[in-house]
Short mmCIF file of C-alpha atoms and ligand atoms in Angstrom, two decimals:
data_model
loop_
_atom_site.label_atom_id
_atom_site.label_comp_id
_atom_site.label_asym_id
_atom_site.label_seq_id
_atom_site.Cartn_x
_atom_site.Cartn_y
_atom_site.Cartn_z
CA UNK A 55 109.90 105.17 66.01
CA UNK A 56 108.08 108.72 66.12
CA UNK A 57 108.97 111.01 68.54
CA UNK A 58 106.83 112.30 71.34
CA UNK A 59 106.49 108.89 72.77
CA UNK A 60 103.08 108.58 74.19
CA UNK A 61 102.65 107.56 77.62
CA UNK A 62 99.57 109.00 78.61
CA UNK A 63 96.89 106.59 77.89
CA UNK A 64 94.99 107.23 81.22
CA UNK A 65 94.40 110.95 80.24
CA UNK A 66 93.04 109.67 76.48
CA UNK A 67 93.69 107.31 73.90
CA UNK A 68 94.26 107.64 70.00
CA UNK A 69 91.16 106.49 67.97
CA UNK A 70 91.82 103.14 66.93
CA UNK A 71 91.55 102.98 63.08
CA UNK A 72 89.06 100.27 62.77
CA UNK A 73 87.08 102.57 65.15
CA UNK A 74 87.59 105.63 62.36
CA UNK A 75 86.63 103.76 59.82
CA UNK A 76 83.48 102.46 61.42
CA UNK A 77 82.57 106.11 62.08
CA UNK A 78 82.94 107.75 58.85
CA UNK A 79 79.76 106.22 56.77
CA UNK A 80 77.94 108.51 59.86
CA UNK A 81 79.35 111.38 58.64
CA UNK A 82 78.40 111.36 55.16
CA UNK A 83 75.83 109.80 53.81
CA UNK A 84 74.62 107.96 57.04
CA UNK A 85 74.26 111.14 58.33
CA UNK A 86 70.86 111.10 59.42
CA UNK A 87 68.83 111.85 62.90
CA UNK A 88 68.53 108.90 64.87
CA UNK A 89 64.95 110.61 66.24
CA UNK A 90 63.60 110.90 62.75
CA UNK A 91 62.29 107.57 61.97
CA UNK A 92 59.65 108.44 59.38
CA UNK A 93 62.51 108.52 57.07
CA UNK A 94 64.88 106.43 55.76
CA UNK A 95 68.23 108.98 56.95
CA UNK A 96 66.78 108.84 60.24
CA UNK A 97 66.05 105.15 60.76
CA UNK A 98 69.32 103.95 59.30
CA UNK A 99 70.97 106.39 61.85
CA UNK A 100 68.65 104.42 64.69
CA UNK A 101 69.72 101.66 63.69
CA UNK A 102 73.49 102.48 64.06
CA UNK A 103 72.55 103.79 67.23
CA UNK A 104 71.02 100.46 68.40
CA UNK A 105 73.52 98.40 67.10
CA UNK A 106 75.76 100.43 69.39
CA UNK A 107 74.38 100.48 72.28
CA UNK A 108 73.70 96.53 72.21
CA UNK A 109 77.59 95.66 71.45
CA UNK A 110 77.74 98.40 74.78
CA UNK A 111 75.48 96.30 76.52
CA UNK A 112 77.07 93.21 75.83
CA UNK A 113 80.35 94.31 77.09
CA UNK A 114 79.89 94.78 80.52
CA UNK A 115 77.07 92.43 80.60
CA UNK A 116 73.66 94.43 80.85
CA UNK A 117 70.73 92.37 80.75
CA UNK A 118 69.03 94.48 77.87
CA UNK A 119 70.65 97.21 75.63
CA UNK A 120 67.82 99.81 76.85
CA UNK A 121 70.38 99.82 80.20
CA UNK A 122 72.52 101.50 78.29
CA UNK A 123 72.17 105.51 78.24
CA UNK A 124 74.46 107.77 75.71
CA UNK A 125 75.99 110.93 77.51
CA UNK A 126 78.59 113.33 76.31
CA UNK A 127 80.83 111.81 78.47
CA UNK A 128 81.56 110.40 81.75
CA UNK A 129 82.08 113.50 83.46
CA UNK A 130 78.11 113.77 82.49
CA UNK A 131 77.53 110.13 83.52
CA UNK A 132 79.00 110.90 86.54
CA UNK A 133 76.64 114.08 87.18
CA UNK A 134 73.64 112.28 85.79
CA UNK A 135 74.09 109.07 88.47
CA UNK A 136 74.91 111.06 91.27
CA UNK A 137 72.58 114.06 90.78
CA UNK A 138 70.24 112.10 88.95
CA UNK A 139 69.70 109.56 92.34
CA UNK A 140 69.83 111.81 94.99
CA UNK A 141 67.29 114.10 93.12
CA UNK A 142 64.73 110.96 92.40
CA UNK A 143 65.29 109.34 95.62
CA UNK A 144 65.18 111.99 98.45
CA UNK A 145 62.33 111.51 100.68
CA UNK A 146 64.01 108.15 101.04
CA UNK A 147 67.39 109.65 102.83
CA UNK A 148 69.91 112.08 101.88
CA UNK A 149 73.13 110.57 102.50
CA UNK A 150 75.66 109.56 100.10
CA UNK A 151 78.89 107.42 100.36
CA UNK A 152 82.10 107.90 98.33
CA UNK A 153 85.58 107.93 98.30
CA UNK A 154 88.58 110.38 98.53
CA UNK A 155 90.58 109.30 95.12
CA UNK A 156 87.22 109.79 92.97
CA UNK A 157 87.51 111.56 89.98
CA UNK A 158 86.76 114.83 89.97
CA UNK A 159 83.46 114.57 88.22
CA UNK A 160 82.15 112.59 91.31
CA UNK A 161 84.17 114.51 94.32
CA UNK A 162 82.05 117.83 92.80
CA UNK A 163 78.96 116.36 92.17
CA UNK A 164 79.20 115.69 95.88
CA UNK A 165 80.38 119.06 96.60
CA UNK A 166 77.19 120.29 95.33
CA UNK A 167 74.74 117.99 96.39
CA UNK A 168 75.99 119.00 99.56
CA UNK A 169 75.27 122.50 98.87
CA UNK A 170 71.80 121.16 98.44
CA UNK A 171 71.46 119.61 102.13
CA UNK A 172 73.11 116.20 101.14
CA UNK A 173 75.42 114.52 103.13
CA UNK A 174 78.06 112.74 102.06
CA UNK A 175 80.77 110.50 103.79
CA UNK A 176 84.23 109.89 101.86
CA UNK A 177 85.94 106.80 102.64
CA UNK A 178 89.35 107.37 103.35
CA UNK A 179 91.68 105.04 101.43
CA UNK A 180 94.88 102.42 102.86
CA UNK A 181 98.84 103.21 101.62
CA UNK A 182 98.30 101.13 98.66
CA UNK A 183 95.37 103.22 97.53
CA UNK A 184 91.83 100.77 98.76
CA UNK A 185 89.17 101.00 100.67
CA UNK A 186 88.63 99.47 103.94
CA UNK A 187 85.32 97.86 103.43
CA UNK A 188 84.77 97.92 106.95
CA UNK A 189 85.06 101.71 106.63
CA UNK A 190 82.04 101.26 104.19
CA UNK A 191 79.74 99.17 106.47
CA UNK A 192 80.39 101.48 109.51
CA UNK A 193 79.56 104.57 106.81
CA UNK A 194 75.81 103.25 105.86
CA UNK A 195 73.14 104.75 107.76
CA UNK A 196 69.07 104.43 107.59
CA UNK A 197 69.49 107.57 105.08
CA UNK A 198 71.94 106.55 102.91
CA UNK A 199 70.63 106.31 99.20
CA UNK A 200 73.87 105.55 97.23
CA UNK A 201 77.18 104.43 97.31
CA UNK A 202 79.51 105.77 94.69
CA UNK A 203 83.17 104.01 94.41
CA UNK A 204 85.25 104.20 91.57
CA UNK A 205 86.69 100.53 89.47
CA UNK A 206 90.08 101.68 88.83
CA UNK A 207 91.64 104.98 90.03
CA UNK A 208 93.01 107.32 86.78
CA UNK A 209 96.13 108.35 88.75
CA UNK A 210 97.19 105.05 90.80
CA UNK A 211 95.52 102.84 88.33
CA UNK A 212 94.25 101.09 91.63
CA UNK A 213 91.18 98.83 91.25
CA UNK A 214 89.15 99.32 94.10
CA UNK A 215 87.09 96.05 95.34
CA UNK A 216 84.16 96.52 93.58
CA UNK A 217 82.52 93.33 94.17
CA UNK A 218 82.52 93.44 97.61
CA UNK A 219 81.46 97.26 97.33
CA UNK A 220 78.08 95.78 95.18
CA UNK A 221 77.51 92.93 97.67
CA UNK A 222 77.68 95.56 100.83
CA UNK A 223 75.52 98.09 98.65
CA UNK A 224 72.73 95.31 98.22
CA UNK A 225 72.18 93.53 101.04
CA UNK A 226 71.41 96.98 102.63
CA UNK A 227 69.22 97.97 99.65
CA UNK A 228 71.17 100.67 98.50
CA UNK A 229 72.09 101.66 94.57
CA UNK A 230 75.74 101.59 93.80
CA UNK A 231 77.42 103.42 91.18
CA UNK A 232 80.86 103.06 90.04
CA UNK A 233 83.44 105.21 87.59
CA UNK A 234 84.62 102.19 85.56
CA UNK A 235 86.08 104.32 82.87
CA UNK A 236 89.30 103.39 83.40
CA UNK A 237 88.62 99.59 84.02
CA UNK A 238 86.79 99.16 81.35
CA UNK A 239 88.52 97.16 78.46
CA UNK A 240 91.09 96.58 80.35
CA UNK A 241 89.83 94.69 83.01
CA UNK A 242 86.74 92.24 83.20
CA UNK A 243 84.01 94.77 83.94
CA UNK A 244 80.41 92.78 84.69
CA UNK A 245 77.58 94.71 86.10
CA UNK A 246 76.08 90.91 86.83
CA UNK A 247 78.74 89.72 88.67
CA UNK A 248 79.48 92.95 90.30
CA UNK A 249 76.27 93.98 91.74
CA UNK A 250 76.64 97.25 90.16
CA UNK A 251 73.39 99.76 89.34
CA UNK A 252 74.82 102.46 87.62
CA UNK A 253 77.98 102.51 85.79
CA UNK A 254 80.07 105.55 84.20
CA UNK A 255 82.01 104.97 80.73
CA UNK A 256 83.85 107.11 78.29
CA UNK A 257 84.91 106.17 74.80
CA UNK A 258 87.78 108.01 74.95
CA UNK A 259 89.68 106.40 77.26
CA UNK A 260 88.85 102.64 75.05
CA UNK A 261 90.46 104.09 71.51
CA UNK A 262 86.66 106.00 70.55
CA UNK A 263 86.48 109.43 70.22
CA UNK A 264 86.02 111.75 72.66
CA UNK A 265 82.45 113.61 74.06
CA UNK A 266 80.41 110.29 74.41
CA UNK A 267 79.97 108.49 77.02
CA UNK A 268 77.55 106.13 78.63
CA UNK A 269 75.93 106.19 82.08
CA UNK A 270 74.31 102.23 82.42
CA UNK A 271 71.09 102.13 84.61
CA UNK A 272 70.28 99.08 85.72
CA UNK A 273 66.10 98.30 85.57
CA UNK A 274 65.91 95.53 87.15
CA UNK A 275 66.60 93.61 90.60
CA UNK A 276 66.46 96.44 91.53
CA UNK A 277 65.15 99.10 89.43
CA UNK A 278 67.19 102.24 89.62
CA UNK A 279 65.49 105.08 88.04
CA UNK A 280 66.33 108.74 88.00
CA UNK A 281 65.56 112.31 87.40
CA UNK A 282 67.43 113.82 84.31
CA UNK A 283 69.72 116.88 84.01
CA UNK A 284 69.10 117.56 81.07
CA UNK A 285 65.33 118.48 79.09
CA UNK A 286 63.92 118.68 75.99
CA UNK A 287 62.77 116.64 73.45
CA UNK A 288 62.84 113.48 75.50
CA UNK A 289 65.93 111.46 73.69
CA UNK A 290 67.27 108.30 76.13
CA UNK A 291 64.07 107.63 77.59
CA UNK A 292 63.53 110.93 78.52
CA UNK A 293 66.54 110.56 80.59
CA UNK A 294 68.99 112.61 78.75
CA UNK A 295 67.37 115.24 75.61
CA UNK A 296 69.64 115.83 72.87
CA UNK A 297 70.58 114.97 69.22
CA UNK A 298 72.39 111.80 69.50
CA UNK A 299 76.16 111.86 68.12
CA UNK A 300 75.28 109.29 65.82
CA UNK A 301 78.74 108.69 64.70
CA UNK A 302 80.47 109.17 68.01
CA UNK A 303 77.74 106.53 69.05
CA UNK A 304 79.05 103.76 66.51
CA UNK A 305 83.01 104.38 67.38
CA UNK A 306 82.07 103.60 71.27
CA UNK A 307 79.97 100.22 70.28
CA UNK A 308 83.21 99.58 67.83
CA UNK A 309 85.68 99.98 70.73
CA UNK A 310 83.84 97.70 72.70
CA UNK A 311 83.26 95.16 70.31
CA UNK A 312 87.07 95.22 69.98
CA UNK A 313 87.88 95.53 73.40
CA UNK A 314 85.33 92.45 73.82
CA UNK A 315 87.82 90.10 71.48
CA UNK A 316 91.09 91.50 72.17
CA UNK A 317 91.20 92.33 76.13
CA UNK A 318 92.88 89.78 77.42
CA UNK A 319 95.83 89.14 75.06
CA UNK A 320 96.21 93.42 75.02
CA UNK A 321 96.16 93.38 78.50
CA UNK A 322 98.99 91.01 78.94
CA UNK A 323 101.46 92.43 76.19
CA UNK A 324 100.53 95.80 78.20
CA UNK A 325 101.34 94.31 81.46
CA UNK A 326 104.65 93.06 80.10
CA UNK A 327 105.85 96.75 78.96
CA UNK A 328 104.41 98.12 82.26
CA UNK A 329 106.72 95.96 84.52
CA UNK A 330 109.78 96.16 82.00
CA UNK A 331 109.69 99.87 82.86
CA UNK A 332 109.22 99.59 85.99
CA UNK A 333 111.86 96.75 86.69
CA UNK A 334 114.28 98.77 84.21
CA UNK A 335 113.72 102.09 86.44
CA UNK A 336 113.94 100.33 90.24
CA UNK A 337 116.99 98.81 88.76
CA UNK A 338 119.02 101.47 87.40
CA UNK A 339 117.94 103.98 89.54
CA UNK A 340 117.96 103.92 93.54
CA UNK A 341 115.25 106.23 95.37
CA UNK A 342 112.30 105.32 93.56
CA UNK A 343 108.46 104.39 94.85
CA UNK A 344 105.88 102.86 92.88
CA UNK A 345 102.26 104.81 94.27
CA UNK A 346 99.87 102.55 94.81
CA UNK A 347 99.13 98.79 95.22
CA UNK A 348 100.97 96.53 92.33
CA UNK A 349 98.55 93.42 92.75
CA UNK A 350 95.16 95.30 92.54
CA UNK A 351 96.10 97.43 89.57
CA UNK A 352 94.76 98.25 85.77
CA UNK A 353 97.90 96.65 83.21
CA UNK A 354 98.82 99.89 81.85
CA UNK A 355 99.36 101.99 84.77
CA UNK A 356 102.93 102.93 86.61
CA UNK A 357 102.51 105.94 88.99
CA UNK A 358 106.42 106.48 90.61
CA UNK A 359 108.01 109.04 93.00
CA UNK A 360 111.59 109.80 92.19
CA UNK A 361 113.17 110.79 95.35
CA UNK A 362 114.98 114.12 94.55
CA UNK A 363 113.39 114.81 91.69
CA UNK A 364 110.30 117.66 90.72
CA UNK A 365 107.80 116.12 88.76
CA UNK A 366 107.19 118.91 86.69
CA UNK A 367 111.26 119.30 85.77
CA UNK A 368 110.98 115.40 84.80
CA UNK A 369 108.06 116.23 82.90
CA UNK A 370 109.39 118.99 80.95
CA UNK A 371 113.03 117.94 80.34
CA UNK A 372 111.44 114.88 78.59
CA UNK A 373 108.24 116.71 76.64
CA UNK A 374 110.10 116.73 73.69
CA UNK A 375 110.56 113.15 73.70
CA UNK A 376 107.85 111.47 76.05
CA UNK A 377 104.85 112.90 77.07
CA UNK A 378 103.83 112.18 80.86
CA UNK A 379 101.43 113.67 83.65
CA UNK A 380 103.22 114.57 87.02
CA UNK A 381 101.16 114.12 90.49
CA UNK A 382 101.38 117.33 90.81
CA UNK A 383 99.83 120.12 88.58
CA UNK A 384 96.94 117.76 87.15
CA UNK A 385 94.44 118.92 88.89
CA UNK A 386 94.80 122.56 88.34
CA UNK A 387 96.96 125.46 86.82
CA UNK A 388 98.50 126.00 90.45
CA UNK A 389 101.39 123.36 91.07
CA UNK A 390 99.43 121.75 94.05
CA UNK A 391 99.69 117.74 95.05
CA UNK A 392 97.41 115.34 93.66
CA UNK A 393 94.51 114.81 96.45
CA UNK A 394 94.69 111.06 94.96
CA UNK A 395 98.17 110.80 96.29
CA UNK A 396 97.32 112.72 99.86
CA UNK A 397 94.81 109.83 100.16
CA UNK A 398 97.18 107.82 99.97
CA UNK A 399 99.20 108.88 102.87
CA UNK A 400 102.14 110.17 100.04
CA UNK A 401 104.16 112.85 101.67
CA UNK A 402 103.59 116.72 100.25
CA UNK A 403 107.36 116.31 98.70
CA UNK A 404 107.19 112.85 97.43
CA UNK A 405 103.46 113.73 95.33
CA UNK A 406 105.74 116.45 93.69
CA UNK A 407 108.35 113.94 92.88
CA UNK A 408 105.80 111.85 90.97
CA UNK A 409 104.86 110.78 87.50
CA UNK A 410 102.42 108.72 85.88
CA UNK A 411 103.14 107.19 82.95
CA UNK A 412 100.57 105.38 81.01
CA UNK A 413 100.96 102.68 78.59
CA UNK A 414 98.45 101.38 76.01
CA UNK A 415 97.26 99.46 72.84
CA UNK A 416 99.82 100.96 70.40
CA UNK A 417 102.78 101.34 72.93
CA UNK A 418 105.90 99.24 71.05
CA UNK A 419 108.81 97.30 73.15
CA UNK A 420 111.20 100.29 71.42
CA UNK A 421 109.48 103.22 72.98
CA UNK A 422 109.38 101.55 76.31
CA UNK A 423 113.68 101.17 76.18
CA UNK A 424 113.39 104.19 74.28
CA UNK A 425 111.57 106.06 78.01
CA UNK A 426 113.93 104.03 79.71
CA UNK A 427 116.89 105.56 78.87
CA UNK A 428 115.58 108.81 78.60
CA UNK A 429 114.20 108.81 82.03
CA UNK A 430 117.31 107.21 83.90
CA UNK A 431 119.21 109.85 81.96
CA UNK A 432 117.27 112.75 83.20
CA UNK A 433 116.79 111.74 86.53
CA UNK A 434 120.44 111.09 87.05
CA UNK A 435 121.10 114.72 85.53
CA UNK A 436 118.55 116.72 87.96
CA UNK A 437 119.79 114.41 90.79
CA UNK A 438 123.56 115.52 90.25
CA UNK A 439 122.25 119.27 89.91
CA UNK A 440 120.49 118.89 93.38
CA UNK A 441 122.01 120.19 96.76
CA UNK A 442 119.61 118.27 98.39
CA UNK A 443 120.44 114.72 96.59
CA UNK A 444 123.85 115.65 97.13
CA UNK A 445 123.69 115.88 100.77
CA UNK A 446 121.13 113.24 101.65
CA UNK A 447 121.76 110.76 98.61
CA UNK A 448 121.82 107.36 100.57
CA UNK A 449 119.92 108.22 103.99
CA UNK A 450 116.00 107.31 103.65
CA UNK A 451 113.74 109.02 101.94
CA UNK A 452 109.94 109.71 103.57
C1 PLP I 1076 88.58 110.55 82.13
C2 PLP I 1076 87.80 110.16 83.33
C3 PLP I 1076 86.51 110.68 83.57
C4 PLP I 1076 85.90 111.74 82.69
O1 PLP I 1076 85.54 111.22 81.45
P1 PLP I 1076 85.22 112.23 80.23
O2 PLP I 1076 84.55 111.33 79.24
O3 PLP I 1076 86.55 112.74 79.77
O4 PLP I 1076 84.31 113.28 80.74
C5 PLP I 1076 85.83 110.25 84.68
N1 PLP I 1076 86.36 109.35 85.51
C6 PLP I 1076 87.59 108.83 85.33
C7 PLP I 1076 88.12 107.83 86.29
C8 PLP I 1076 88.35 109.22 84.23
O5 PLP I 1076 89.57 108.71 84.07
#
């Protein structure tokens, strides 16, 4: 076993060798630009390209591959749905709904379009992290254009209902658009089933490289169109101008042709480690929450508060050994509380007691007893050095 341990999988994953090795021809002599078909560099680069974005498609069930629009990312998709819509569909109304754990991608896209005379409600969310879809209902007005809720929450691991969220959205005629970048391949993600319009992806977080992502635009029943960011030459329909990443491109239709066949087995062998560690930790070690609802939750996600405890101490006793994210500084330099776990009705000192730790596709039984150990070891350690722990150990902890 090699040492860090990684347990950060919601922050990015490693590329998955299969996806490598599916990239590389792209960088030599397949090298070509995927615009310049008069030749044959350029139209064996389409063709990658297309092949891509049809084993995309596929995945989360688009009705034609042409759905499917390449981005550097979902932080772009994100910008592209949000800005994208309220540009192209203004004289209709110019209200927006959302919620308070988006990522940050949406929550300033908002910001901004509010800057620009939008308005835009966020949905508050319960203790274990979901919206009340009543909330929702009571939120739509005659001017509201979009809804915009996220699958599965990158801190909490939370799956929102997103189903529910689609039928709500439609039978009031309005687009929805969710952040499915951490639901995707690990969950079943259908934009059929779910009633979802647009949908925001990222490679990165399904074992492809990072700086692509996808933003899927539904054209029909209904037809969701928008007005690009980002001009020039016309590439994505006009929708988003740039080179194409040709080989970035094939890794992300790789990942998702694997995630396709290997999902559900991976997701179970992850679930498995994920409640080991937490059982392990609840077990050994008193004064622990798990953030967040258990039931309606991605596999490889544990977010816990350890009463007594700073985060960031946690976090840096262990760096050498595991790497984690606390609840606390993620968001910025400054060591402020997540705003995911404010949402959640977490107490200012319990958010600064928390860690997320996130298990994937290459996480081994050994490095879960391994973080075990280590953790229980720690915690015990910064407990016993605590004044506070020492004089409250035992009464309850809010
Ligand atoms: C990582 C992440 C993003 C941003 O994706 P990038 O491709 O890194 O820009 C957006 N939303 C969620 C929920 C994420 O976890």
């Amino acid at each position: 076993m090699k040492l860090p341990i990684y347990m950060d999988y919601q922050s990015t994953t490693p590329v998955d060798p299969r996806v490598l090795e599916a990239m590389l021809p792209y960088y030599r002599e397949g090298f070509g630009n995927a615009a310049s078909r008069n030749h044959a560099f350029g139209q064996q680069a389409h063709e990658a390209v297309e092949e891509a974005r049809a084993q995309i498609a596929r995945f989360i069930n688009a009705s034609e591959p042409s759905e499917v629009i390449f981005t550097s990312g979902a932080t772009e998709s994100n910008n592209l749905a949000l800005k994208g819509i309220a540009e192209m569909y203004r004289e209709r109304g110019n209200h927006i709904v959302t919620s308070q754990i988006e990522h940050k991608s949406v929550l300033d896209s908002c910001r901004f379009l509010e800057s620009k005379g939008f308005h835009v409600t966020y949905l508050p969310v319960n203790q274990e992290g979901l919206i009340h879809l009543k909330d929702l209902r009571e939120a739509m007005t005659q001017k509201t254009i979009l809804v915009s809720v996220m699958h599965a929450n990158n801190e909490v691991g939370v799956l929102e209902p997103i189903e529910e969220v689609g039928k709500i959205a439609k039978e009031h005629n309005i687009f929805f658009h969710t952040d499915a970048v951490q639901s995707v391949g690990k969950v079943p993600f259908d934009v059929q089933a779910m009633e979802v319009d647009l949908a925001s992806i990222s490679a990165h977080k399904i074992y492809g490289p990072k700086g692509i992502g996808v933003l899927y635009l539904r054209k029909r029943n209904p037809r969701a169109r928008l007005e690009s960011i980002i001009h020039g030459g016309g590439h994505e329909g006009g929708l988003r101008s740039g080179t194409l990443n040709v080989p970035a491109i094939v890794g992300f239709g790789k990942a998702c042709e694997i995630a396709a066949k290997e999902m559900n087995a991976e997701s179970k062998k992850i679930f498995a480690l994920r409640e080991k560690l937490r059982s392990a930790l609840l077990e050994r070690l008193g004064d622990i929450y798990v953030n967040g609802s258990l039931e309606q939750r991605i596999p490889g996600n544990l977010n816990v508060s350890f009463a007594f405890v700073e985060g960031e101490s946690l976090l840096n006793e262990m760096s050498e050994e595991v790497a984690v994210s606390s609840g606390a500084a993620c968001s910025s330099a400054a060591l402020e509380p997540s705003y995911v776990l404010k949402a959640l009705g977490v107490g200012e000192d319990r958010a600064h007691t928390s860690i997320r730790f996130g298990l994937g596709r290459f996480t081994t039984d050994e490095e879960v007893n391994y973080t075990i150990d280590r953790v229980v070891k720690v915690v015990k350690r910064l407990r016993a050095e605590s004044p506070i722990y020492q004089s409250e150990s035992g009464r309850e902890f809010t």
